Amino acid sequence: MGFTPRYETLVDIYNDAIQSYAYRELFGTKRSGRWEWITYSEFGKMVDRMRGALAELGVGKGDHLAIIANNRVEWAVYCYAAMGLGAAYVPMYEAQSEKDWEFILRDCDAKLLVVANTAIFEKAKGFLHNLPALGHIIVLDGNVTGTNGLTGRVHSWKALLEKGTEKPPVAVTKDDLACLIYTSGTTGNPKGVMLTHGNVASNVSCARYVFPMERSDRSLSFLPWAHVFGQVAELHCLISAGASMAIAESVEKIIDNLAEVKPTLLFSVPRI
């Protein structure tokens, strides 16, 4: 008997999880010495509002939306909001060079960029106005002062989320582009790997078929979601299962965080 994938798109995974696990904890973030958790329902409302805010900025099906940020709740909100508009998600690392950021943004024709904080914006603003496809920049943390020719195009994440009206996801198919994962560029310029909704959703379906993941499971997330393993095996798989994940404070704090969170699953690499 052949294997039939449970999911065809990442929007299917999102919709199923929000409806099935509404009151379960999803993401944990440590603030002021204590872990604070949000539920699937709370996460879903944030995604729906951000989807509406992005649509107001002109985002639509076929667009490419980029982000420079480490794992955090907003990363996942932006990811599912983008995909729910039929746009493709293009993640980058905070630790990457400005040269790589510029190349990737230009190569993928990013229409919108989210940056983690004002420090990253300051590093990037010198080339942002030279990217013809880029319309808007959203800053997660901090208030931007000088915009270097980007007046009217730089927005606060908090302000957008507050004024965004909830918008349901559009219809996407398994053949629509879901994300572009760029290589490290160690052998030349980074190369964007085009992954469709069907590519990622079938991997999630297969992983759930062969590896037990339950709604009672919890992970400590420290592998970057900008890499395909962290994003697919942890973020999308655990959300599909109704499980939860605490976001590690840093690599240096992993041991401390493990003792605090007590995960049942850990997604790791040999170095760790």
mmCIF file of C-alpha atoms in Angstrom:
data_model
loop_
_atom_site.group_PDB
_atom_site.id
_atom_site.type_symbol
_atom_site.label_atom_id
_atom_site.label_comp_id
_atom_site.label_asym_id
_atom_site.label_seq_id
_atom_site.Cartn_x
_atom_site.Cartn_y
_atom_site.Cartn_z
ATOM 1 C CA MET A 1 0.000 0.000 0.000
ATOM 2 C CA GLY A 2 1.489 3.343 -1.069
ATOM 3 C CA PHE A 3 2.155 6.251 1.253
ATOM 4 C CA THR A 4 -0.239 9.201 0.929
ATOM 5 C CA PRO A 5 1.058 12.520 2.362
ATOM 6 C CA ARG A 6 -1.208 13.927 5.042
ATOM 7 C CA TYR A 7 -0.503 17.518 3.963
ATOM 8 C CA GLU A 8 -0.177 19.131 0.538
ATOM 9 C CA THR A 9 0.816 22.670 1.623
ATOM 10 C CA LEU A 10 2.209 24.545 4.608
ATOM 11 C CA VAL A 11 -1.056 26.473 4.743
ATOM 12 C CA ASP A 12 -2.810 23.116 5.331
ATOM 13 C CA ILE A 13 -0.416 22.450 8.222
ATOM 14 C CA TYR A 14 -1.027 25.899 9.715
ATOM 15 C CA ASN A 15 -4.815 25.738 9.428
ATOM 16 C CA ASP A 16 -5.009 22.226 10.886
ATOM 17 C CA ALA A 17 -2.743 23.079 13.836
ATOM 18 C CA ILE A 18 -4.496 26.326 14.795
ATOM 19 C CA GLN A 19 -7.901 24.638 14.730
ATOM 20 C CA SER A 20 -6.843 21.385 16.413
ATOM 21 C CA TYR A 21 -4.510 22.679 19.137
ATOM 22 C CA ALA A 22 -5.881 26.168 19.833
ATOM 23 C CA TYR A 23 -5.321 26.190 23.603
ATOM 24 C CA ARG A 24 -2.051 24.293 23.750
ATOM 25 C CA GLU A 25 1.253 26.080 24.347
ATOM 26 C CA LEU A 26 3.326 26.642 21.215
ATOM 27 C CA PHE A 27 6.305 29.016 21.700
ATOM 28 C CA GLY A 28 8.212 29.825 24.870
ATOM 29 C CA THR A 29 10.485 32.869 25.208
ATOM 30 C CA LYS A 30 12.544 33.716 28.276
ATOM 31 C CA ARG A 31 12.016 37.294 29.475
ATOM 32 C CA SER A 32 13.258 38.838 32.718
ATOM 33 C CA GLY A 33 14.356 35.453 34.012
ATOM 34 C CA ARG A 34 11.139 33.510 33.355
ATOM 35 C CA TRP A 35 9.690 31.551 30.435
ATOM 36 C CA GLU A 36 6.560 33.031 28.856
ATOM 37 C CA TRP A 37 4.427 30.904 26.543
ATOM 38 C CA ILE A 38 1.893 31.710 23.830
ATOM 39 C CA THR A 39 -0.790 29.312 22.643
ATOM 40 C CA TYR A 40 -1.592 28.159 19.138
ATOM 41 C CA SER A 41 -4.676 30.384 19.198
ATOM 42 C CA GLU A 42 -2.652 33.471 20.178
ATOM 43 C CA PHE A 43 -0.094 32.674 17.515
ATOM 44 C CA GLY A 44 -2.849 32.235 14.927
ATOM 45 C CA LYS A 45 -4.312 35.657 15.680
ATOM 46 C CA MET A 46 -0.875 37.237 15.229
ATOM 47 C CA VAL A 47 -0.415 35.461 11.904
ATOM 48 C CA ASP A 48 -3.854 36.524 10.677
ATOM 49 C CA ARG A 49 -3.219 40.167 11.623
ATOM 50 C CA MET A 50 0.250 40.210 10.070
ATOM 51 C CA ARG A 51 -1.160 38.613 6.919
ATOM 52 C CA GLY A 52 -3.601 41.503 6.699
ATOM 53 C CA ALA A 53 -0.850 44.069 7.351
ATOM 54 C CA LEU A 54 1.354 42.568 4.631
ATOM 55 C CA ALA A 55 -1.555 42.593 2.187
ATOM 56 C CA GLU A 56 -2.038 46.298 2.957
ATOM 57 C CA LEU A 57 1.610 46.819 1.961
ATOM 58 C CA GLY A 58 0.849 45.256 -1.408
ATOM 59 C CA VAL A 59 2.139 41.720 -0.827
ATOM 60 C CA GLY A 60 0.503 39.094 -3.004
ATOM 61 C CA LYS A 61 0.908 35.695 -4.559
ATOM 62 C CA GLY A 62 4.282 35.083 -6.141
ATOM 63 C CA ASP A 63 6.138 37.759 -4.168
ATOM 64 C CA HIS A 64 9.351 36.980 -2.268
ATOM 65 C CA LEU A 65 9.565 38.163 1.354
ATOM 66 C CA ALA A 66 12.920 38.145 3.164
ATOM 67 C CA ILE A 67 14.004 38.233 6.805
ATOM 68 C CA ILE A 68 17.299 38.747 8.636
ATOM 69 C CA ALA A 69 16.702 37.435 12.153
ATOM 70 C CA ASN A 70 17.437 34.562 14.488
ATOM 71 C CA ASN A 71 14.715 32.201 15.729
ATOM 72 C CA ARG A 72 11.929 34.071 17.507
ATOM 73 C CA VAL A 73 8.132 34.126 17.578
ATOM 74 C CA GLU A 74 7.979 36.945 15.014
ATOM 75 C CA TRP A 75 10.070 34.843 12.598
ATOM 76 C CA ALA A 76 7.370 32.152 12.575
ATOM 77 C CA VAL A 77 4.513 34.683 12.435
ATOM 78 C CA TYR A 78 6.036 36.337 9.365
ATOM 79 C CA CYS A 79 6.742 32.948 7.756
ATOM 80 C CA TYR A 80 3.180 31.660 7.992
ATOM 81 C CA ALA A 81 1.685 35.062 7.140
ATOM 82 C CA ALA A 82 3.807 35.250 3.979
ATOM 83 C CA MET A 83 2.977 31.728 2.868
ATOM 84 C CA GLY A 84 -0.706 32.346 3.588
ATOM 85 C CA LEU A 85 -0.605 35.108 0.964
ATOM 86 C CA GLY A 86 1.012 32.819 -1.574
ATOM 87 C CA ALA A 87 4.371 34.558 -1.149
ATOM 88 C CA ALA A 88 7.699 32.739 -0.800
ATOM 89 C CA TYR A 89 9.797 33.120 2.353
ATOM 90 C CA VAL A 90 13.527 33.943 2.133
ATOM 91 C CA PRO A 91 15.335 33.631 5.506
ATOM 92 C CA MET A 92 18.852 34.890 6.250
ATOM 93 C CA TYR A 93 21.132 34.815 9.276
ATOM 94 C CA GLU A 94 21.962 37.739 11.539
ATOM 95 C CA ALA A 95 25.598 36.590 11.469
ATOM 96 C CA GLN A 96 25.870 36.763 7.664
ATOM 97 C CA SER A 97 27.849 39.510 5.962
ATOM 98 C CA GLU A 98 26.235 42.590 4.466
ATOM 99 C CA LYS A 99 27.573 41.419 1.093
ATOM 100 C CA ASP A 100 25.593 38.175 1.351
ATOM 101 C CA TRP A 101 22.446 39.993 2.468
ATOM 102 C CA GLU A 102 22.637 42.337 -0.492
ATOM 103 C CA PHE A 103 23.305 39.536 -2.958
ATOM 104 C CA ILE A 104 20.394 37.404 -1.712
ATOM 105 C CA LEU A 105 17.931 40.309 -1.637
ATOM 106 C CA ARG A 106 18.894 41.300 -5.167
ATOM 107 C CA ASP A 107 18.997 37.718 -6.471
ATOM 108 C CA CYS A 108 15.513 36.817 -5.220
ATOM 109 C CA ASP A 109 13.952 40.214 -6.023
ATOM 110 C CA ALA A 110 12.681 40.555 -2.450
ATOM 111 C CA LYS A 111 9.630 42.800 -2.244
ATOM 112 C CA LEU A 112 9.738 43.183 1.542
ATOM 113 C CA LEU A 113 12.404 42.732 4.215
ATOM 114 C CA VAL A 114 12.109 42.189 7.966
ATOM 115 C CA VAL A 115 15.200 42.876 10.107
ATOM 116 C CA ALA A 116 15.664 41.856 13.738
ATOM 117 C CA ASN A 117 16.732 45.229 15.112
ATOM 118 C CA THR A 118 18.053 48.698 14.407
ATOM 119 C CA ALA A 119 21.669 47.470 14.462
ATOM 120 C CA ILE A 120 21.000 45.225 11.451
ATOM 121 C CA PHE A 121 19.076 48.004 9.742
ATOM 122 C CA GLU A 122 22.059 50.333 10.188
ATOM 123 C CA LYS A 123 24.358 47.732 8.594
ATOM 124 C CA ALA A 124 22.015 47.209 5.663
ATOM 125 C CA LYS A 125 20.564 50.646 4.954
ATOM 126 C CA GLY A 126 23.487 51.653 2.752
ATOM 127 C CA PHE A 127 22.363 49.270 0.000
ATOM 128 C CA LEU A 128 18.635 48.884 0.634
ATOM 129 C CA HIS A 129 17.657 51.906 -1.486
ATOM 130 C CA ASN A 130 19.560 50.392 -4.437
ATOM 131 C CA LEU A 131 17.365 47.282 -4.612
ATOM 132 C CA PRO A 132 14.731 47.990 -7.301
ATOM 133 C CA ALA A 133 12.230 45.325 -6.197
ATOM 134 C CA LEU A 134 12.322 46.156 -2.477
ATOM 135 C CA GLY A 135 9.308 48.152 -1.369
ATOM 136 C CA HIS A 136 9.203 48.057 2.444
ATOM 137 C CA ILE A 137 11.392 47.269 5.441
ATOM 138 C CA ILE A 138 10.004 46.165 8.825
ATOM 139 C CA VAL A 139 12.073 46.467 12.028
ATOM 140 C CA LEU A 140 11.258 44.057 14.862
ATOM 141 C CA ASP A 141 13.071 45.741 17.779
ATOM 142 C CA GLY A 142 13.902 49.422 18.264
ATOM 143 C CA ASN A 143 12.982 52.714 16.644
ATOM 144 C CA VAL A 144 14.672 53.740 13.415
ATOM 145 C CA THR A 145 15.723 57.397 13.188
ATOM 146 C CA GLY A 146 17.688 58.110 9.995
ATOM 147 C CA THR A 147 16.307 56.108 7.056
ATOM 148 C CA ASN A 148 18.870 57.089 4.396
ATOM 149 C CA GLY A 149 16.445 57.741 1.540
ATOM 150 C CA LEU A 150 13.894 55.167 2.702
ATOM 151 C CA THR A 151 11.363 57.610 4.158
ATOM 152 C CA GLY A 152 7.861 56.123 4.257
ATOM 153 C CA ARG A 153 9.144 52.623 3.567
ATOM 154 C CA VAL A 154 10.408 51.667 7.052
ATOM 155 C CA HIS A 155 7.850 50.308 9.514
ATOM 156 C CA SER A 156 7.675 49.099 13.101
ATOM 157 C CA TRP A 157 6.602 45.476 13.485
ATOM 158 C CA LYS A 158 4.581 46.312 16.589
ATOM 159 C CA ALA A 159 2.708 49.124 14.845
ATOM 160 C CA LEU A 160 1.900 46.986 11.809
ATOM 161 C CA LEU A 161 0.695 44.103 13.962
ATOM 162 C CA GLU A 162 -1.535 46.384 16.025
ATOM 163 C CA LYS A 163 -3.244 47.960 13.028
ATOM 164 C CA GLY A 164 -3.384 44.830 10.863
ATOM 165 C CA THR A 165 -6.871 43.467 10.262
ATOM 166 C CA GLU A 166 -7.262 39.694 10.342
ATOM 167 C CA LYS A 167 -7.123 38.230 6.847
ATOM 168 C CA PRO A 168 -7.714 34.557 6.039
ATOM 169 C CA PRO A 169 -5.119 32.697 3.981
ATOM 170 C CA VAL A 170 -5.484 32.545 0.210
ATOM 171 C CA ALA A 171 -5.604 29.285 -1.721
ATOM 172 C CA VAL A 172 -2.191 27.836 -2.512
ATOM 173 C CA THR A 173 -1.266 24.590 -4.246
ATOM 174 C CA LYS A 174 1.486 22.060 -3.680
ATOM 175 C CA ASP A 175 3.262 23.437 -6.765
ATOM 176 C CA ASP A 176 3.443 27.012 -5.461
ATOM 177 C CA LEU A 177 6.823 28.207 -4.198
ATOM 178 C CA ALA A 178 6.970 28.175 -0.386
ATOM 179 C CA CYS A 179 10.522 29.266 0.405
ATOM 180 C CA LEU A 180 13.986 29.951 -0.934
ATOM 181 C CA ILE A 181 16.772 28.536 1.226
ATOM 182 C CA TYR A 182 20.155 29.975 0.252
ATOM 183 C CA THR A 183 23.430 28.073 0.536
ATOM 184 C CA SER A 184 26.295 29.437 2.637
ATOM 185 C CA GLY A 185 28.207 30.781 -0.357
ATOM 186 C CA THR A 186 31.488 29.087 0.579
ATOM 187 C CA THR A 187 32.016 28.059 -3.062
ATOM 188 C CA GLY A 188 30.938 31.371 -4.583
ATOM 189 C CA ASN A 189 27.774 33.433 -4.297
ATOM 190 C CA PRO A 190 24.923 31.866 -2.285
ATOM 191 C CA LYS A 191 22.516 29.805 -4.375
ATOM 192 C CA GLY A 192 18.798 29.835 -3.695
ATOM 193 C CA VAL A 193 17.135 26.413 -3.438
ATOM 194 C CA MET A 194 13.519 26.673 -4.562
ATOM 195 C CA LEU A 195 11.207 24.606 -2.356
ATOM 196 C CA THR A 196 7.518 24.269 -3.151
ATOM 197 C CA HIS A 197 4.730 23.740 -0.657
ATOM 198 C CA GLY A 198 4.606 20.144 -1.853
ATOM 199 C CA ASN A 199 8.333 19.662 -1.217
ATOM 200 C CA VAL A 200 8.138 20.806 2.400
ATOM 201 C CA ALA A 201 4.683 19.453 3.274
ATOM 202 C CA SER A 202 5.550 15.974 1.957
ATOM 203 C CA ASN A 203 8.703 15.966 4.115
ATOM 204 C CA VAL A 204 6.605 16.878 7.140
ATOM 205 C CA SER A 205 4.096 14.143 6.302
ATOM 206 C CA CYS A 206 6.858 11.548 5.887
ATOM 207 C CA ALA A 207 8.654 12.581 9.085
ATOM 208 C CA ARG A 208 5.427 12.305 11.065
ATOM 209 C CA TYR A 209 4.785 8.886 9.506
ATOM 210 C CA VAL A 210 8.125 7.366 10.553
ATOM 211 C CA PHE A 211 9.008 9.333 13.691
ATOM 212 C CA PRO A 212 6.672 9.648 16.692
ATOM 213 C CA MET A 213 5.842 13.257 17.555
ATOM 214 C CA GLU A 214 3.029 13.978 19.990
ATOM 215 C CA ARG A 215 1.226 17.062 21.221
ATOM 216 C CA SER A 216 2.818 16.449 24.619
ATOM 217 C CA ASP A 217 6.316 16.825 23.151
ATOM 218 C CA ARG A 218 8.484 19.902 23.711
ATOM 219 C CA SER A 219 11.785 20.944 22.126
ATOM 220 C CA LEU A 220 14.426 23.535 22.887
ATOM 221 C CA SER A 221 14.917 25.367 19.617
ATOM 222 C CA PHE A 222 18.474 26.449 18.851
ATOM 223 C CA LEU A 223 19.115 25.221 15.292
ATOM 224 C CA PRO A 224 18.397 28.118 12.898
ATOM 225 C CA TRP A 225 15.081 27.990 11.088
ATOM 226 C CA ALA A 226 16.881 29.739 8.225
ATOM 227 C CA HIS A 227 18.379 26.291 7.532
ATOM 228 C CA VAL A 228 16.123 23.669 5.965
ATOM 229 C CA PHE A 229 16.654 21.102 8.751
ATOM 230 C CA GLY A 230 15.697 23.430 11.596
ATOM 231 C CA GLN A 231 12.762 24.867 9.687
ATOM 232 C CA VAL A 232 11.226 21.649 8.366
ATOM 233 C CA ALA A 233 12.128 19.042 10.986
ATOM 234 C CA GLU A 234 11.471 21.243 14.003
ATOM 235 C CA LEU A 235 9.234 24.228 13.233
ATOM 236 C CA HIS A 236 6.804 22.738 10.716
ATOM 237 C CA CYS A 237 6.842 19.170 12.056
ATOM 238 C CA LEU A 238 6.242 20.144 15.676
ATOM 239 C CA ILE A 239 3.509 22.607 14.747
ATOM 240 C CA SER A 240 1.800 19.885 12.714
ATOM 241 C CA ALA A 241 1.880 17.660 15.810
ATOM 242 C CA GLY A 242 0.541 20.281 18.220
ATOM 243 C CA ALA A 243 3.809 20.197 20.183
ATOM 244 C CA SER A 244 5.666 23.125 21.761
ATOM 245 C CA MET A 245 9.118 24.631 21.535
ATOM 246 C CA ALA A 246 11.094 26.956 23.771
ATOM 247 C CA ILE A 247 13.442 29.301 21.907
ATOM 248 C CA ALA A 248 16.943 29.073 23.364
ATOM 249 C CA GLU A 249 18.442 32.315 24.638
ATOM 250 C CA SER A 250 21.737 31.576 22.876
ATOM 251 C CA VAL A 251 24.083 28.688 22.103
ATOM 252 C CA GLU A 252 25.991 29.529 25.284
ATOM 253 C CA LYS A 253 22.802 29.152 27.345
ATOM 254 C CA ILE A 254 21.692 25.803 25.871
ATOM 255 C CA ILE A 255 22.726 23.744 28.933
ATOM 256 C CA ASP A 256 20.938 26.113 31.323
ATOM 257 C CA ASN A 257 17.859 26.254 29.114
ATOM 258 C CA LEU A 258 17.706 22.462 28.813
ATOM 259 C CA ALA A 259 17.463 22.164 32.603
ATOM 260 C CA GLU A 260 14.709 24.804 32.707
ATOM 261 C CA VAL A 261 12.585 23.628 29.766
ATOM 262 C CA LYS A 262 13.103 19.841 30.073
ATOM 263 C CA PRO A 263 12.465 19.033 26.398
ATOM 264 C CA THR A 264 11.335 15.584 25.287
ATOM 265 C CA LEU A 265 12.743 16.081 21.774
ATOM 266 C CA LEU A 266 15.924 17.797 20.674
ATOM 267 C CA PHE A 267 16.842 18.675 17.095
ATOM 268 C CA SER A 268 20.596 18.953 16.949
ATOM 269 C CA VAL A 269 23.793 18.545 14.958
ATOM 270 C CA PRO A 270 26.995 16.672 15.931
ATOM 271 C CA ARG A 271 28.772 19.840 17.106
ATOM 272 C CA ILE A 272 26.239 20.340 19.893
#
